[in-house]
mmCIF file of N, CA, C and O in Angstrom:
data_model
loop_
_atom_site.group_PDB
_atom_site.id
_atom_site.type_symbol
_atom_site.label_atom_id
_atom_site.label_comp_id
_atom_site.label_asym_id
_atom_site.label_seq_id
_atom_site.Cartn_x
_atom_site.Cartn_y
_atom_site.Cartn_z
ATOM 1 N N ILE A 16 -12.077 -0.777 7.103
ATOM 2 C CA ILE A 16 -11.767 0.319 6.203
ATOM 3 C C ILE A 16 -10.540 -0.096 5.400
ATOM 4 O O ILE A 16 -9.496 -0.410 5.957
ATOM 5 N N HIS A 17 -10.701 -0.108 4.097
ATOM 6 C CA HIS A 17 -9.619 -0.484 3.190
ATOM 7 C C HIS A 17 -9.228 0.747 2.389
ATOM 8 O O HIS A 17 -10.024 1.280 1.622
ATOM 9 N N ILE A 18 -8.023 1.232 2.617
ATOM 10 C CA ILE A 18 -7.535 2.401 1.898
ATOM 11 C C ILE A 18 -6.788 1.923 0.660
ATOM 12 O O ILE A 18 -5.843 1.135 0.756
ATOM 13 N N VAL A 19 -7.240 2.388 -0.489
ATOM 14 C CA VAL A 19 -6.606 2.034 -1.761
ATOM 15 C C VAL A 19 -5.900 3.260 -2.322
ATOM 16 O O VAL A 19 -6.279 4.389 -2.036
ATOM 17 N N ARG A 20 -4.876 3.028 -3.103
ATOM 18 C CA ARG A 20 -4.094 4.120 -3.666
ATOM 19 C C ARG A 20 -3.766 3.795 -5.102
ATOM 20 O O ARG A 20 -3.674 2.629 -5.488
ATOM 21 N N ASP A 21 -3.553 4.825 -5.898
ATOM 22 C CA ASP A 21 -3.125 4.631 -7.274
ATOM 23 C C ASP A 21 -1.922 3.685 -7.270
ATOM 24 O O ASP A 21 -0.934 3.945 -6.570
ATOM 25 N N PRO A 22 -2.011 2.575 -8.005
ATOM 26 C CA PRO A 22 -0.935 1.569 -7.940
ATOM 27 C C PRO A 22 0.443 2.118 -8.292
ATOM 28 O O PRO A 22 1.430 1.761 -7.644
ATOM 29 N N ALA A 23 0.523 2.978 -9.286
ATOM 30 C CA ALA A 23 1.831 3.516 -9.670
ATOM 31 C C ALA A 23 2.408 4.368 -8.542
ATOM 32 O O ALA A 23 3.600 4.280 -8.228
ATOM 33 N N ALA A 24 1.578 5.176 -7.910
ATOM 34 C CA ALA A 24 2.034 6.005 -6.784
ATOM 35 C C ALA A 24 2.435 5.126 -5.608
ATOM 36 O O ALA A 24 3.418 5.414 -4.914
ATOM 37 N N LEU A 25 1.683 4.066 -5.374
ATOM 38 C CA LEU A 25 1.982 3.153 -4.275
ATOM 39 C C LEU A 25 3.336 2.479 -4.476
ATOM 40 O O LEU A 25 4.160 2.412 -3.555
ATOM 41 N N VAL A 26 3.595 2.012 -5.684
ATOM 42 C CA VAL A 26 4.880 1.356 -5.969
ATOM 43 C C VAL A 26 6.019 2.358 -5.834
ATOM 44 O O VAL A 26 7.043 2.066 -5.206
ATOM 45 N N ARG A 27 5.853 3.563 -6.397
ATOM 46 C CA ARG A 27 6.902 4.593 -6.268
ATOM 47 C C ARG A 27 7.192 4.894 -4.803
ATOM 48 O O ARG A 27 8.355 4.993 -4.392
ATOM 49 N N SER A 28 6.140 5.043 -4.015
ATOM 50 C CA SER A 28 6.312 5.342 -2.591
ATOM 51 C C SER A 28 7.062 4.226 -1.871
ATOM 52 O O SER A 28 7.970 4.477 -1.077
ATOM 53 N N ASN A 29 6.681 2.987 -2.155
ATOM 54 C CA ASN A 29 7.343 1.853 -1.499
ATOM 55 C C ASN A 29 8.786 1.697 -1.957
ATOM 56 O O ASN A 29 9.668 1.369 -1.148
ATOM 57 N N LEU A 30 9.049 1.934 -3.233
ATOM 58 C CA LEU A 30 10.433 1.874 -3.712
ATOM 59 C C LEU A 30 11.275 2.949 -3.026
ATOM 60 O O LEU A 30 12.413 2.694 -2.625
ATOM 61 N N ASN A 31 10.706 4.133 -2.860
ATOM 62 C CA ASN A 31 11.421 5.204 -2.172
ATOM 63 C C ASN A 31 11.671 4.839 -0.708
ATOM 64 O O ASN A 31 12.749 5.103 -0.168
ATOM 65 N N LEU A 32 10.668 4.235 -0.067
ATOM 66 C CA LEU A 32 10.841 3.791 1.319
ATOM 67 C C LEU A 32 12.026 2.841 1.440
ATOM 68 O O LEU A 32 12.901 3.023 2.287
ATOM 69 N N TRP A 33 12.056 1.814 0.592
ATOM 70 C CA TRP A 33 13.128 0.823 0.685
ATOM 71 C C TRP A 33 14.482 1.422 0.314
ATOM 72 O O TRP A 33 15.511 1.076 0.896
ATOM 73 N N LYS A 34 14.498 2.343 -0.645
ATOM 74 C CA LYS A 34 15.751 3.019 -0.996
ATOM 75 C C LYS A 34 16.265 3.815 0.200
ATOM 76 O O LYS A 34 17.450 3.776 0.535
ATOM 77 N N THR A 35 15.360 4.542 0.873
ATOM 78 C CA THR A 35 15.738 5.326 2.043
ATOM 79 C C THR A 35 16.222 4.432 3.176
ATOM 80 O O THR A 35 17.225 4.731 3.830
ATOM 81 N N LEU A 36 15.505 3.331 3.418
ATOM 82 C CA LEU A 36 15.949 2.388 4.456
ATOM 83 C C LEU A 36 17.325 1.836 4.125
ATOM 84 O O LEU A 36 18.170 1.675 5.013
ATOM 85 N N ASP A 37 17.553 1.557 2.862
ATOM 86 C CA ASP A 37 18.842 1.034 2.425
ATOM 87 C C ASP A 37 19.943 2.057 2.695
ATOM 88 O O ASP A 37 21.001 1.724 3.225
ATOM 89 N N GLN A 38 19.680 3.324 2.382
ATOM 90 C CA GLN A 38 20.695 4.370 2.545
ATOM 91 C C GLN A 38 20.878 4.775 4.007
ATOM 92 O O GLN A 38 21.998 4.888 4.493
ATOM 93 N N ASP A 39 19.764 5.035 4.696
ATOM 94 C CA ASP A 39 19.845 5.624 6.042
ATOM 95 C C ASP A 39 19.996 4.603 7.157
ATOM 96 O O ASP A 39 20.560 4.914 8.204
ATOM 97 N N GLN A 40 19.455 3.420 6.971
ATOM 98 C CA GLN A 40 19.476 2.419 8.038
ATOM 99 C C GLN A 40 20.405 1.244 7.721
ATOM 100 O O GLN A 40 20.397 0.244 8.416
ATOM 101 N N CYS A 41 21.140 1.376 6.640
ATOM 102 C CA CYS A 41 22.112 0.353 6.222
ATOM 103 C C CYS A 41 21.469 -0.990 5.911
ATOM 104 O O CYS A 41 22.081 -2.039 6.101
ATOM 105 N N PHE A 42 20.204 -0.968 5.461
ATOM 106 C CA PHE A 42 19.606 -2.190 4.933
ATOM 107 C C PHE A 42 20.340 -2.461 3.627
ATOM 108 O O PHE A 42 20.420 -1.602 2.768
ATOM 109 N N ARG A 43 20.854 -3.592 3.478
ATOM 110 C CA ARG A 43 21.568 -3.914 2.238
ATOM 111 C C ARG A 43 20.675 -4.801 1.392
ATOM 112 O O ARG A 43 20.681 -6.017 1.469
ATOM 113 N N PHE A 44 19.882 -4.109 0.585
ATOM 114 C CA PHE A 44 18.857 -4.797 -0.194
ATOM 115 C C PHE A 44 19.369 -5.246 -1.547
ATOM 116 O O PHE A 44 18.713 -5.989 -2.253
ATOM 117 N N GLY A 45 20.512 -4.750 -1.944
ATOM 118 C CA GLY A 45 21.032 -5.115 -3.252
ATOM 119 C C GLY A 45 20.725 -4.036 -4.272
ATOM 120 O O GLY A 45 20.682 -2.858 -3.958
ATOM 121 N N THR A 46 20.465 -4.453 -5.460
ATOM 122 C CA THR A 46 20.282 -3.531 -6.570
ATOM 123 C C THR A 46 18.873 -2.933 -6.575
ATOM 124 O O THR A 46 17.947 -3.487 -5.974
ATOM 125 N N PRO A 47 18.705 -1.817 -7.283
ATOM 126 C CA PRO A 47 17.361 -1.263 -7.442
ATOM 127 C C PRO A 47 16.389 -2.263 -8.078
ATOM 128 O O PRO A 47 15.211 -2.285 -7.739
ATOM 129 N N GLU A 48 16.896 -3.113 -8.942
ATOM 130 C CA GLU A 48 16.049 -4.121 -9.573
ATOM 131 C C GLU A 48 15.521 -5.121 -8.534
ATOM 132 O O GLU A 48 14.366 -5.540 -8.598
ATOM 133 N N LEU A 49 16.376 -5.501 -7.578
ATOM 134 C CA LEU A 49 15.937 -6.415 -6.521
ATOM 135 C C LEU A 49 14.898 -5.760 -5.620
ATOM 136 O O LEU A 49 13.935 -6.398 -5.198
ATOM 137 N N ARG A 50 15.090 -4.463 -5.327
ATOM 138 C CA ARG A 50 14.086 -3.739 -4.542
ATOM 139 C C ARG A 50 12.747 -3.721 -5.265
ATOM 140 O O ARG A 50 11.706 -3.959 -4.664
ATOM 141 N N LYS A 51 12.785 -3.430 -6.559
ATOM 142 C CA LYS A 51 11.544 -3.370 -7.341
ATOM 143 C C LYS A 51 10.869 -4.741 -7.360
ATOM 144 O O LYS A 51 9.649 -4.840 -7.176
ATOM 145 N N GLU A 52 11.622 -5.785 -7.572
ATOM 146 C CA GLU A 52 11.061 -7.137 -7.574
ATOM 147 C C GLU A 52 10.429 -7.457 -6.224
ATOM 148 O O GLU A 52 9.325 -8.004 -6.151
ATOM 149 N N TYR A 53 11.107 -7.090 -5.136
ATOM 150 C CA TYR A 53 10.579 -7.345 -3.802
ATOM 151 C C TYR A 53 9.264 -6.600 -3.591
ATOM 152 O O TYR A 53 8.287 -7.170 -3.110
ATOM 153 N N VAL A 54 9.232 -5.317 -3.932
ATOM 154 C CA VAL A 54 8.026 -4.508 -3.748
ATOM 155 C C VAL A 54 6.872 -5.068 -4.562
ATOM 156 O O VAL A 54 5.751 -5.217 -4.051
ATOM 157 N N LEU A 55 7.102 -5.395 -5.813
ATOM 158 C CA LEU A 55 6.025 -5.926 -6.656
ATOM 159 C C LEU A 55 5.521 -7.270 -6.131
ATOM 160 O O LEU A 55 4.308 -7.506 -6.082
ATOM 161 N N ASN A 56 6.427 -8.131 -5.702
ATOM 162 C CA ASN A 56 6.012 -9.421 -5.142
ATOM 163 C C ASN A 56 5.244 -9.243 -3.835
ATOM 164 O O ASN A 56 4.254 -9.934 -3.580
ATOM 165 N N ALA A 57 5.706 -8.304 -2.998
ATOM 166 C CA ALA A 57 5.014 -8.050 -1.730
ATOM 167 C C ALA A 57 3.597 -7.548 -1.976
ATOM 168 O O ALA A 57 2.651 -7.973 -1.304
ATOM 169 N N HIS A 58 3.437 -6.666 -2.948
ATOM 170 C CA HIS A 58 2.093 -6.153 -3.268
ATOM 171 C C HIS A 58 1.194 -7.268 -3.794
ATOM 172 O O HIS A 58 0.019 -7.330 -3.435
ATOM 173 N N GLU A 59 1.746 -8.127 -4.605
ATOM 174 C CA GLU A 59 0.963 -9.252 -5.131
ATOM 175 C C GLU A 59 0.493 -10.160 -3.993
ATOM 176 O O GLU A 59 -0.682 -10.532 -3.922
ATOM 177 N N ARG A 60 1.390 -10.491 -3.066
ATOM 178 C CA ARG A 60 1.021 -11.333 -1.925
ATOM 179 C C ARG A 60 0.002 -10.633 -1.025
ATOM 180 O O ARG A 60 -0.959 -11.239 -0.561
ATOM 181 N N MET A 61 0.228 -9.336 -0.780
ATOM 182 C CA MET A 61 -0.644 -8.576 0.100
ATOM 183 C C MET A 61 -2.070 -8.526 -0.468
ATOM 184 O O MET A 61 -3.039 -8.764 0.256
ATOM 185 N N TYR A 62 -2.207 -8.230 -1.757
ATOM 186 C CA TYR A 62 -3.545 -8.122 -2.325
ATOM 187 C C TYR A 62 -4.210 -9.478 -2.502
ATOM 188 O O TYR A 62 -5.430 -9.576 -2.407
ATOM 189 N N ALA A 63 -3.446 -10.520 -2.713
ATOM 190 C CA ALA A 63 -4.032 -11.861 -2.757
ATOM 191 C C ALA A 63 -4.612 -12.210 -1.389
ATOM 192 O O ALA A 63 -5.732 -12.735 -1.289
ATOM 193 N N ALA A 64 -3.876 -11.894 -0.335
ATOM 194 C CA ALA A 64 -4.376 -12.153 1.025
ATOM 195 C C ALA A 64 -5.583 -11.279 1.327
ATOM 196 O O ALA A 64 -6.563 -11.749 1.918
ATOM 197 N N PHE A 65 -5.531 -10.018 0.922
ATOM 198 C CA PHE A 65 -6.669 -9.130 1.160
ATOM 199 C C PHE A 65 -7.916 -9.643 0.446
ATOM 200 O O PHE A 65 -8.995 -9.697 1.035
ATOM 201 N N ASP A 66 -7.778 -10.000 -0.814
ATOM 202 C CA ASP A 66 -8.932 -10.488 -1.577
ATOM 203 C C ASP A 66 -9.550 -11.724 -0.920
ATOM 204 O O ASP A 66 -10.771 -11.839 -0.827
ATOM 205 N N LYS A 67 -8.702 -12.618 -0.444
ATOM 206 C CA LYS A 67 -9.196 -13.821 0.221
ATOM 207 C C LYS A 67 -9.955 -13.463 1.500
ATOM 208 O O LYS A 67 -11.047 -13.967 1.758
ATOM 209 N N GLN A 68 -9.369 -12.581 2.305
ATOM 210 C CA GLN A 68 -10.010 -12.210 3.568
ATOM 211 C C GLN A 68 -11.245 -11.339 3.341
ATOM 212 O O GLN A 68 -12.247 -11.478 4.050
ATOM 213 N N ALA A 69 -11.199 -10.442 2.367
ATOM 214 C CA ALA A 69 -12.331 -9.553 2.099
ATOM 215 C C ALA A 69 -13.554 -10.354 1.647
ATOM 216 O O ALA A 69 -14.691 -9.949 1.910
ATOM 217 N N ALA A 70 -13.331 -11.482 0.999
ATOM 218 C CA ALA A 70 -14.436 -12.316 0.544
ATOM 219 C C ALA A 70 -15.239 -12.859 1.729
ATOM 220 O O ALA A 70 -16.406 -13.225 1.566
ATOM 221 N N GLU A 71 -14.628 -12.900 2.896
ATOM 222 C CA GLU A 71 -15.298 -13.417 4.090
ATOM 223 C C GLU A 71 -16.006 -12.326 4.905
ATOM 224 O O GLU A 71 -16.676 -12.627 5.882
ATOM 225 N N VAL A 72 -15.846 -11.071 4.483
ATOM 226 C CA VAL A 72 -16.439 -9.945 5.201
ATOM 227 C C VAL A 72 -17.739 -9.552 4.495
ATOM 228 O O VAL A 72 -17.754 -9.371 3.286
ATOM 229 N N PRO A 73 -18.824 -9.407 5.245
ATOM 230 C CA PRO A 73 -20.069 -8.960 4.612
ATOM 231 C C PRO A 73 -19.847 -7.604 3.922
ATOM 232 O O PRO A 73 -19.165 -6.731 4.481
ATOM 233 N N PRO A 74 -20.391 -7.419 2.723
ATOM 234 C CA PRO A 74 -20.152 -6.182 1.961
ATOM 235 C C PRO A 74 -20.475 -4.904 2.733
ATOM 236 O O PRO A 74 -19.770 -3.895 2.590
ATOM 237 N N GLU A 75 -21.497 -4.947 3.586
ATOM 238 C CA GLU A 75 -21.859 -3.739 4.331
ATOM 239 C C GLU A 75 -20.859 -3.415 5.438
ATOM 240 O O GLU A 75 -20.907 -2.341 6.039
ATOM 241 N N ARG A 76 -19.924 -4.330 5.709
ATOM 242 C CA ARG A 76 -18.915 -4.115 6.754
ATOM 243 C C ARG A 76 -17.559 -3.705 6.171
ATOM 244 O O ARG A 76 -16.601 -3.525 6.903
ATOM 245 N N LEU A 77 -17.486 -3.588 4.861
ATOM 246 C CA LEU A 77 -16.226 -3.258 4.204
ATOM 247 C C LEU A 77 -16.369 -1.923 3.491
ATOM 248 O O LEU A 77 -17.279 -1.733 2.697
ATOM 249 N N CYS A 78 -15.474 -1.009 3.804
ATOM 250 C CA CYS A 78 -15.517 0.328 3.221
ATOM 251 C C CYS A 78 -14.199 0.587 2.495
ATOM 252 O O CYS A 78 -13.130 0.499 3.098
ATOM 253 N N HIS A 79 -14.286 0.891 1.208
ATOM 254 C CA HIS A 79 -13.098 1.217 0.420
ATOM 255 C C HIS A 79 -12.954 2.732 0.359
ATOM 256 O O HIS A 79 -13.909 3.444 0.038
ATOM 257 N N VAL A 80 -11.763 3.221 0.649
ATOM 258 C CA VAL A 80 -11.483 4.653 0.656
ATOM 259 C C VAL A 80 -10.261 4.899 -0.218
ATOM 260 O O VAL A 80 -9.231 4.236 -0.046
ATOM 261 N N ARG A 81 -10.383 5.835 -1.138
ATOM 262 C CA ARG A 81 -9.232 6.210 -1.962
ATOM 263 C C ARG A 81 -8.305 7.112 -1.145
ATOM 264 O O ARG A 81 -8.740 8.090 -0.555
ATOM 265 N N TYR A 82 -7.043 6.768 -1.105
ATOM 266 C CA TYR A 82 -6.045 7.555 -0.382
ATOM 267 C C TYR A 82 -6.043 8.999 -0.866
ATOM 268 O O TYR A 82 -5.971 9.933 -0.071
ATOM 269 N N GLU A 83 -6.146 9.179 -2.188
ATOM 270 C CA GLU A 83 -6.116 10.519 -2.764
ATOM 271 C C GLU A 83 -7.294 11.362 -2.258
ATOM 272 O O GLU A 83 -7.145 12.556 -1.983
ATOM 273 N N ASP A 84 -8.477 10.732 -2.118
ATOM 274 C CA ASP A 84 -9.639 11.442 -1.580
ATOM 275 C C ASP A 84 -9.434 11.780 -0.115
ATOM 276 O O ASP A 84 -9.763 12.887 0.331
ATOM 277 N N LEU A 85 -8.892 10.842 0.629
ATOM 278 C CA LEU A 85 -8.640 11.069 2.053
ATOM 279 C C LEU A 85 -7.640 12.198 2.256
ATOM 280 O O LEU A 85 -7.825 13.060 3.119
ATOM 281 N N ALA A 86 -6.591 12.212 1.468
ATOM 282 C CA ALA A 86 -5.580 13.261 1.581
ATOM 283 C C ALA A 86 -6.147 14.619 1.179
ATOM 284 O O ALA A 86 -5.809 15.642 1.793
ATOM 285 N N ALA A 87 -7.012 14.644 0.166
ATOM 286 C CA ALA A 87 -7.565 15.906 -0.332
ATOM 287 C C ALA A 87 -8.612 16.502 0.603
ATOM 288 O O ALA A 87 -8.681 17.719 0.785
ATOM 289 N N ASP A 88 -9.453 15.646 1.185
ATOM 290 C CA ASP A 88 -10.557 16.149 2.024
ATOM 291 C C ASP A 88 -10.882 15.137 3.120
ATOM 292 O O ASP A 88 -11.888 14.431 3.060
ATOM 293 N N PRO A 89 -10.025 15.050 4.139
ATOM 294 C CA PRO A 89 -10.222 14.037 5.180
ATOM 295 C C PRO A 89 -11.556 14.153 5.904
ATOM 296 O O PRO A 89 -12.176 13.139 6.234
ATOM 297 N N THR A 90 -12.031 15.366 6.124
ATOM 298 C CA THR A 90 -13.294 15.544 6.843
ATOM 299 C C THR A 90 -14.460 14.923 6.066
ATOM 300 O O THR A 90 -15.281 14.205 6.630
ATOM 301 N N ALA A 91 -14.508 15.180 4.780
ATOM 302 C CA ALA A 91 -15.584 14.624 3.947
ATOM 303 C C ALA A 91 -15.523 13.099 3.899
ATOM 304 O O ALA A 91 -16.548 12.417 4.000
ATOM 305 N N VAL A 92 -14.321 12.567 3.758
ATOM 306 C CA VAL A 92 -14.173 11.113 3.676
ATOM 307 C C VAL A 92 -14.562 10.473 5.002
ATOM 308 O O VAL A 92 -15.309 9.481 5.032
ATOM 309 N N LEU A 93 -14.095 11.020 6.099
ATOM 310 C CA LEU A 93 -14.433 10.450 7.399
ATOM 311 C C LEU A 93 -15.921 10.560 7.697
ATOM 312 O O LEU A 93 -16.512 9.642 8.285
ATOM 313 N N SER A 94 -16.552 11.640 7.269
ATOM 314 C CA SER A 94 -18.008 11.747 7.501
ATOM 315 C C SER A 94 -18.763 10.721 6.668
ATOM 316 O O SER A 94 -19.808 10.226 7.086
ATOM 317 N N ARG A 95 -18.243 10.369 5.498
ATOM 318 C CA ARG A 95 -18.870 9.326 4.675
ATOM 319 C C ARG A 95 -18.722 7.959 5.344
ATOM 320 O O ARG A 95 -19.634 7.135 5.330
ATOM 321 N N ILE A 96 -17.579 7.726 5.979
ATOM 322 C CA ILE A 96 -17.333 6.436 6.626
ATOM 323 C C ILE A 96 -18.196 6.294 7.862
ATOM 324 O O ILE A 96 -18.804 5.249 8.101
ATOM 325 N N TYR A 97 -18.256 7.344 8.663
ATOM 326 C CA TYR A 97 -18.943 7.255 9.951
ATOM 327 C C TYR A 97 -20.268 7.978 9.902
ATOM 328 O O TYR A 97 -21.040 7.997 10.747
#
């Protein structure tokens, strides 16, 4: 099961996560620009790895689920998956 999310929302969420970790847990990440660069690079690496691995999975064994759909109606999405 591969959960996908609107890329802009995903980046905003991750930037907020790292900002919060920086403030609350004393992670010293540097400037907001460095956080943004890190998040964008991490997403690029993550999706490159996913694409490579997904190519090895038979299509009938891979299910893409939109996060927004799951959040809006989890019962319907889960019934579609299972």
